[in-house]
Amino acid sequence: MPHAPINFHKPAKSPNALLRHLQLKGLGTQKQKVQALQALEFIGYHRLLIYMRPLQDPQKRFFATVQFDDILKLYDFDRRLRLVFLDAIDRIEVAFRSAIINTLALDKACGPHFYLDAIHFKNGQAHRDLLKQVLGLREKGNASVKHYYGTYNTPALPPAWTVLEAMTIGQLSCLFSDLHLDHRKTIAAKFGYDESVLVTWLKTLTLLRNVCAHHGRLWNASITADAPKYANVIKAEFPSQNNCGRIFARAVVVQALLAKIDPASDWKLRFKQLLTTLPTAVLTKASLTTAELGLLPGWEARPFWS
C-alpha cells in the first residue's frame, strides 16, 4: 500500500532562529555565536546539516561537549578534501583525452576522424550514441567546435581532438568504454593497467568528480555505485570489499594513475598531509574513527605512498 501524501509545511527560518534550534538540541556555542551566525548565513544550515549528523545521537541531539566549531572543522576538512581530489581528477581527465587522441588520431588506420567509422567501436549502438553526443556538442558553445563549423565545410564533423576537448569527463568515460577492445588495450598500455580496470576507474572518477564539483559530502561517504575494480598488481593497496565505496579506494586509483602520468607529482604528499588534519578530536566526541574513510592501517608508510 502506498503511503498517503504528506503536505510540506515547514517554514523558512532565519540564521538566528536556526542557531536557537541547534542550541535546543544540545549544541554548544560558547563564544562562537558570531562565527556560527556567519556560517549559517553564508554556508547554510542545510549544507552544514550533513556534517552535524555524525555528531548527534539517534534522537538528533548533539553529543556532550560538541560545539558549533566542531561542525565547521568537519566541513572545512571535507571542502579541502574535495579540492585535492578535483585537482588530481583534472590531470587524469586531460591525460585520458590525450592518450585517446595520440593513440587513434595518429594511427593511419584510424585518423583524425576515426570516430565516424563504426568499426572502431565495440558495437553499432555504441557508435550511434557517440555520434549523437558529437552532434550535440555544437549547441554547447565550445570555442574550438564553433571555430571548426565556422571555418570548414567538410568533413561535416570536427576532428577527434576538437571533439574530445569539448566532452565532459562522463562522455569521455563512455567513449573509452565503448571503443573496440583492441583500441582500449592499446590506450590502457600507456597507463600500465588492464583496460577492464581502467574502464571502471574512469567511471568511478567521473562519479567522484561530480560529488566534489557539486559540494557533496565526501570524507565519510560510502559511494557504492561504480566502485573501482582492483588492479592485480596493486590489489594489496585497496581496502577490503566492505570499504570499496569509501574515499580511500578512490585515492588509490588517483595515485596509481598519477604515478604513471607524472611520476614527479606531489599529489600523494598533499593527500597524506591533508589526512593529518582530519579533526580526530571532533570524531572522538562521536566515537568515530578514521575507519570512516576506509583507510588501511599503516597505509601512509607503505611504498605505494612513499
Short mmCIF file of C-alpha atoms in Angstrom, two decimals:
data_model
loop_
_atom_site.label_atom_id
_atom_site.label_comp_id
_atom_site.label_asym_id
_atom_site.label_seq_id
_atom_site.Cartn_x
_atom_site.Cartn_y
_atom_site.Cartn_z
CA MET A 1 0.00 0.00 0.00
CA PRO A 2 1.43 3.40 -0.98
CA HIS A 3 1.75 5.93 1.82
CA ALA A 4 -0.74 8.76 1.92
CA PRO A 5 0.80 12.05 0.68
CA ILE A 6 2.06 14.38 3.40
CA ASN A 7 1.86 18.11 2.94
CA PHE A 8 5.10 20.03 3.47
CA HIS A 9 4.57 22.92 5.87
CA LYS A 10 7.97 23.75 7.35
CA PRO A 11 8.59 27.49 7.32
CA ALA A 12 11.95 29.02 6.39
CA LYS A 13 14.00 30.08 9.43
CA SER A 14 16.48 32.89 9.88
CA PRO A 15 20.09 32.18 10.94
CA ASN A 16 19.22 33.35 14.46
CA ALA A 17 16.23 31.01 14.64
CA LEU A 18 18.29 28.11 13.29
CA LEU A 19 21.01 28.72 15.85
CA ARG A 20 18.44 28.66 18.67
CA HIS A 21 17.09 25.41 17.21
CA LEU A 22 20.58 23.86 17.34
CA GLN A 23 21.17 25.09 20.88
CA LEU A 24 17.94 23.42 21.97
CA LYS A 25 19.34 20.18 20.59
CA GLY A 26 22.34 20.50 22.88
CA LEU A 27 24.85 22.17 20.57
CA GLY A 28 27.31 24.35 22.42
CA THR A 29 28.29 27.76 21.06
CA GLN A 30 30.15 29.37 23.95
CA LYS A 31 31.88 32.39 22.36
CA GLN A 32 31.16 31.20 18.82
CA LYS A 33 27.82 32.89 18.25
CA VAL A 34 29.12 35.42 15.73
CA GLN A 35 31.03 32.71 13.84
CA ALA A 36 28.00 30.43 13.93
CA LEU A 37 25.66 33.07 12.54
CA GLN A 38 28.22 33.91 9.84
CA ALA A 39 28.37 30.24 8.82
CA LEU A 40 24.59 29.83 8.82
CA GLU A 41 24.32 32.97 6.68
CA PHE A 42 26.98 32.16 4.07
CA ILE A 43 27.36 28.36 4.15
CA GLY A 44 23.82 27.50 5.08
CA TYR A 45 22.13 25.27 7.62
CA HIS A 46 21.20 22.52 5.18
CA ARG A 47 24.73 22.20 3.79
CA LEU A 48 26.13 22.03 7.31
CA LEU A 49 23.43 19.55 8.35
CA ILE A 50 25.24 16.59 6.77
CA TYR A 51 28.25 17.37 9.00
CA MET A 52 26.07 17.59 12.09
CA ARG A 53 24.55 14.11 11.79
CA PRO A 54 27.70 12.19 12.84
CA LEU A 55 27.83 14.38 15.95
CA GLN A 56 24.27 13.56 17.03
CA ASP A 57 22.61 10.60 18.71
CA PRO A 58 19.66 8.72 17.12
CA GLN A 59 17.29 11.32 18.61
CA LYS A 60 19.30 14.01 16.77
CA ARG A 61 20.61 15.54 19.96
CA PHE A 62 24.25 16.56 19.93
CA PHE A 63 26.71 14.52 21.95
CA ALA A 64 28.00 16.18 25.10
CA THR A 65 30.73 18.82 24.57
CA VAL A 66 30.04 19.17 20.84
CA GLN A 67 30.47 22.80 19.79
CA PHE A 68 29.48 24.63 16.61
CA ASP A 69 33.17 24.91 15.78
CA ASP A 70 33.34 21.10 15.58
CA ILE A 71 30.84 21.16 12.72
CA LEU A 72 32.89 23.76 10.90
CA LYS A 73 36.09 21.74 11.33
CA LEU A 74 34.49 18.72 9.65
CA TYR A 75 33.03 20.91 6.92
CA ASP A 76 36.35 22.61 6.21
CA PHE A 77 38.26 19.32 6.12
CA ASP A 78 35.74 17.92 3.64
CA ARG A 79 35.95 21.05 1.50
CA ARG A 80 39.75 20.76 1.27
CA LEU A 81 39.47 17.04 0.56
CA ARG A 82 37.20 17.74 -2.41
CA LEU A 83 39.67 20.30 -3.78
CA VAL A 84 42.58 17.86 -3.54
CA PHE A 85 40.64 15.22 -5.46
CA LEU A 86 39.41 17.71 -8.08
CA ASP A 87 42.99 18.76 -8.77
CA ALA A 88 44.01 15.15 -9.40
CA ILE A 89 40.97 14.25 -11.49
CA ASP A 90 41.60 17.28 -13.70
CA ARG A 91 45.05 15.93 -14.60
CA ILE A 92 43.76 12.39 -15.15
CA GLU A 93 40.94 13.57 -17.38
CA VAL A 94 43.37 15.56 -19.55
CA ALA A 95 45.72 12.57 -19.74
CA PHE A 96 42.99 10.23 -20.99
CA ARG A 97 41.90 12.73 -23.64
CA SER A 98 45.45 12.99 -24.89
CA ALA A 99 46.05 9.23 -24.77
CA ILE A 100 42.96 8.51 -26.89
CA ILE A 101 43.88 11.18 -29.43
CA ASN A 102 47.54 10.16 -29.65
CA THR A 103 46.63 6.50 -29.99
CA LEU A 104 43.87 6.71 -32.58
CA ALA A 105 44.16 10.00 -34.46
CA LEU A 106 47.83 9.30 -35.25
CA ASP A 107 47.10 5.75 -36.39
CA LYS A 108 46.85 5.64 -40.21
CA ALA A 109 44.14 3.01 -39.93
CA CYS A 110 42.05 5.39 -37.79
CA GLY A 111 42.93 9.04 -38.42
CA PRO A 112 41.62 12.38 -37.12
CA HIS A 113 38.00 11.38 -37.80
CA PHE A 114 38.23 7.79 -36.59
CA TYR A 115 35.01 8.14 -34.62
CA LEU A 116 32.97 8.39 -37.83
CA ASP A 117 33.63 4.71 -38.57
CA ALA A 118 31.67 2.17 -36.51
CA ILE A 119 34.47 -0.37 -36.96
CA HIS A 120 36.40 1.37 -34.17
CA PHE A 121 33.66 0.71 -31.60
CA LYS A 122 32.52 -2.38 -29.75
CA ASN A 123 29.09 -2.31 -31.40
CA GLY A 124 26.84 -0.26 -33.61
CA GLN A 125 24.75 1.13 -30.75
CA ALA A 126 27.83 2.50 -29.00
CA HIS A 127 28.85 4.24 -32.22
CA ARG A 128 25.40 5.73 -32.76
CA ASP A 129 25.32 7.00 -29.18
CA LEU A 130 28.66 8.73 -29.65
CA LEU A 131 27.58 10.41 -32.88
CA LYS A 132 24.52 11.80 -31.09
CA GLN A 133 26.81 13.26 -28.42
CA VAL A 134 29.11 14.78 -31.04
CA LEU A 135 26.18 16.39 -32.85
CA GLY A 136 25.04 17.85 -29.55
CA LEU A 137 28.42 19.50 -28.90
CA ARG A 138 27.63 22.21 -31.46
CA GLU A 139 24.96 23.59 -29.16
CA LYS A 140 27.30 23.74 -26.12
CA GLY A 141 29.16 26.85 -27.30
CA ASN A 142 32.67 25.38 -27.13
CA ALA A 143 35.06 27.80 -28.87
CA SER A 144 37.01 25.12 -30.78
CA VAL A 145 33.84 23.46 -32.02
CA LYS A 146 32.42 26.82 -33.15
CA HIS A 147 35.69 27.61 -34.93
CA TYR A 148 35.56 24.35 -36.87
CA TYR A 149 32.00 24.83 -38.07
CA GLY A 150 32.70 28.45 -38.92
CA THR A 151 35.80 27.59 -40.95
CA TYR A 152 35.36 24.18 -42.61
CA ASN A 153 32.64 22.57 -44.70
CA THR A 154 33.96 19.02 -44.85
CA PRO A 155 34.09 16.64 -43.13
CA ALA A 156 30.74 17.57 -41.62
CA LEU A 157 32.01 16.93 -38.08
CA PRO A 158 35.18 18.15 -36.30
CA PRO A 159 38.36 16.08 -35.82
CA ALA A 160 38.75 13.90 -32.75
CA TRP A 161 40.95 16.36 -30.85
CA THR A 162 38.28 19.06 -31.12
CA VAL A 163 35.51 16.65 -30.14
CA LEU A 164 37.32 15.22 -27.13
CA GLU A 165 38.27 18.63 -25.78
CA ALA A 166 34.58 19.58 -25.75
CA MET A 167 33.44 16.40 -23.99
CA THR A 168 32.66 16.13 -20.29
CA ILE A 169 34.56 13.56 -18.24
CA GLY A 170 31.40 11.44 -18.25
CA GLN A 171 31.28 11.47 -22.04
CA LEU A 172 35.00 10.72 -22.17
CA SER A 173 34.48 7.74 -19.87
CA CYS A 174 31.70 6.41 -22.11
CA LEU A 175 33.83 6.89 -25.21
CA PHE A 176 36.71 4.90 -23.74
CA SER A 177 34.49 2.04 -22.58
CA ASP A 178 32.72 1.94 -25.98
CA LEU A 179 35.87 1.72 -28.11
CA HIS A 180 36.81 -1.57 -29.75
CA LEU A 181 38.66 -3.85 -27.36
CA ASP A 182 41.90 -3.62 -29.38
CA HIS A 183 41.87 0.18 -29.08
CA ARG A 184 41.14 0.04 -25.35
CA LYS A 185 44.07 -2.30 -24.84
CA THR A 186 46.45 -0.05 -26.76
CA ILE A 187 45.37 3.03 -24.79
CA ALA A 188 45.44 1.15 -21.48
CA ALA A 189 49.04 0.10 -22.12
CA LYS A 190 50.07 3.75 -21.78
CA PHE A 191 48.82 3.70 -18.18
CA GLY A 192 50.13 0.25 -17.30
CA TYR A 193 46.83 -1.32 -16.27
CA ASP A 194 44.32 -3.67 -17.85
CA GLU A 195 41.68 -1.99 -19.97
CA SER A 196 38.82 -3.56 -17.97
CA VAL A 197 40.27 -2.00 -14.82
CA LEU A 198 40.65 1.42 -16.44
CA VAL A 199 37.04 1.36 -17.64
CA THR A 200 35.88 1.10 -14.01
CA TRP A 201 38.45 3.65 -12.84
CA LEU A 202 37.24 6.29 -15.26
CA LYS A 203 33.64 5.62 -14.21
CA THR A 204 34.47 5.86 -10.52
CA LEU A 205 36.45 9.09 -11.02
CA THR A 206 33.57 10.57 -13.02
CA LEU A 207 31.24 9.93 -10.10
CA LEU A 208 33.81 11.24 -7.63
CA ARG A 209 34.34 14.37 -9.72
CA ASN A 210 30.61 15.07 -9.73
CA VAL A 211 30.36 14.63 -5.96
CA CYS A 212 33.25 17.06 -5.48
CA ALA A 213 32.08 19.61 -8.06
CA HIS A 214 28.60 19.73 -6.54
CA HIS A 215 29.87 20.10 -2.96
CA GLY A 216 28.74 16.67 -1.82
CA ARG A 217 29.90 15.16 1.47
CA LEU A 218 33.00 13.11 0.87
CA TRP A 219 35.05 12.31 3.96
CA ASN A 220 32.79 9.61 5.40
CA ALA A 221 30.56 8.92 2.41
CA SER A 222 30.01 5.37 1.19
CA ILE A 223 29.79 5.66 -2.60
CA THR A 224 28.99 2.11 -3.60
CA ALA A 225 27.97 2.93 -7.18
CA ASP A 226 30.74 2.47 -9.76
CA ALA A 227 33.24 1.21 -7.19
CA PRO A 228 36.70 0.76 -8.76
CA LYS A 229 37.87 -2.69 -9.84
CA TYR A 230 41.05 -3.88 -8.16
CA ALA A 231 44.19 -3.97 -10.30
CA ASN A 232 46.03 -7.19 -9.51
CA VAL A 233 49.46 -5.55 -9.37
CA ILE A 234 48.33 -3.19 -6.60
CA LYS A 235 45.47 -5.17 -5.09
CA ALA A 236 47.12 -5.04 -1.66
CA GLU A 237 46.78 -1.24 -1.66
CA PHE A 238 42.99 -1.32 -1.83
CA PRO A 239 40.78 -1.56 1.26
CA SER A 240 38.53 -4.53 1.88
CA GLN A 241 35.46 -5.14 -0.24
CA ASN A 242 33.31 -3.69 2.56
CA ASN A 243 35.18 -0.39 2.24
CA CYS A 244 35.42 -0.20 -1.55
CA GLY A 245 32.90 2.64 -1.52
CA ARG A 246 34.97 4.80 0.82
CA ILE A 247 37.18 7.58 -0.45
CA PHE A 248 40.43 5.75 0.21
CA ALA A 249 39.76 3.28 -2.62
CA ARG A 250 39.39 6.26 -4.97
CA ALA A 251 42.59 7.76 -3.57
CA VAL A 252 44.45 4.57 -4.52
CA VAL A 253 43.09 4.87 -8.07
CA VAL A 254 44.15 8.51 -8.28
CA GLN A 255 47.66 7.83 -7.01
CA ALA A 256 48.11 4.80 -9.28
CA LEU A 257 47.22 6.86 -12.35
CA LEU A 258 49.19 9.96 -11.38
CA ALA A 259 52.28 7.82 -10.79
CA LYS A 260 52.10 6.87 -14.49
CA ILE A 261 51.03 10.28 -15.81
CA ASP A 262 53.57 12.31 -13.83
CA PRO A 263 55.99 10.42 -11.59
CA ALA A 264 57.11 13.76 -10.12
CA SER A 265 53.60 14.65 -8.94
CA ASP A 266 53.37 15.62 -5.27
CA TRP A 267 49.68 14.69 -5.01
CA LYS A 268 50.30 11.77 -2.68
CA LEU A 269 52.22 14.06 -0.32
CA ARG A 270 49.43 16.62 -0.31
CA PHE A 271 46.85 13.91 0.27
CA LYS A 272 48.84 12.47 3.17
CA GLN A 273 49.34 15.93 4.65
CA LEU A 274 45.64 16.69 4.39
CA LEU A 275 44.74 13.45 6.16
CA THR A 276 46.86 14.54 9.15
CA THR A 277 44.46 17.49 9.56
CA LEU A 278 41.40 15.27 9.96
CA PRO A 279 39.79 16.64 13.14
CA THR A 280 40.15 13.44 15.16
CA ALA A 281 39.26 15.25 18.39
CA VAL A 282 35.89 16.02 16.87
CA LEU A 283 35.41 12.40 15.78
CA THR A 284 36.24 11.19 19.29
CA LYS A 285 33.26 13.11 20.65
CA ALA A 286 31.04 10.97 18.43
CA SER A 287 33.02 7.72 18.93
CA LEU A 288 34.09 7.79 15.27
CA THR A 289 37.47 6.75 13.85
CA THR A 290 39.46 7.13 10.66
CA ALA A 291 37.76 3.91 9.51
CA GLU A 292 35.07 6.25 8.20
CA LEU A 293 37.45 6.96 5.31
CA GLY A 294 38.23 3.30 4.66
CA LEU A 295 41.93 3.73 5.40
CA LEU A 296 44.21 0.71 5.56
CA PRO A 297 46.15 0.50 8.84
CA GLY A 298 49.62 1.97 8.32
CA TRP A 299 48.80 2.97 4.74
CA GLU A 300 50.90 6.14 4.79
CA ALA A 301 54.13 4.16 5.40
CA ARG A 302 53.62 1.73 2.51
CA PRO A 303 55.98 2.08 -0.51
CA PHE A 304 52.98 2.89 -2.74
CA TRP A 305 52.53 6.16 -0.78
CA SER A 306 56.21 6.90 -0.12
#
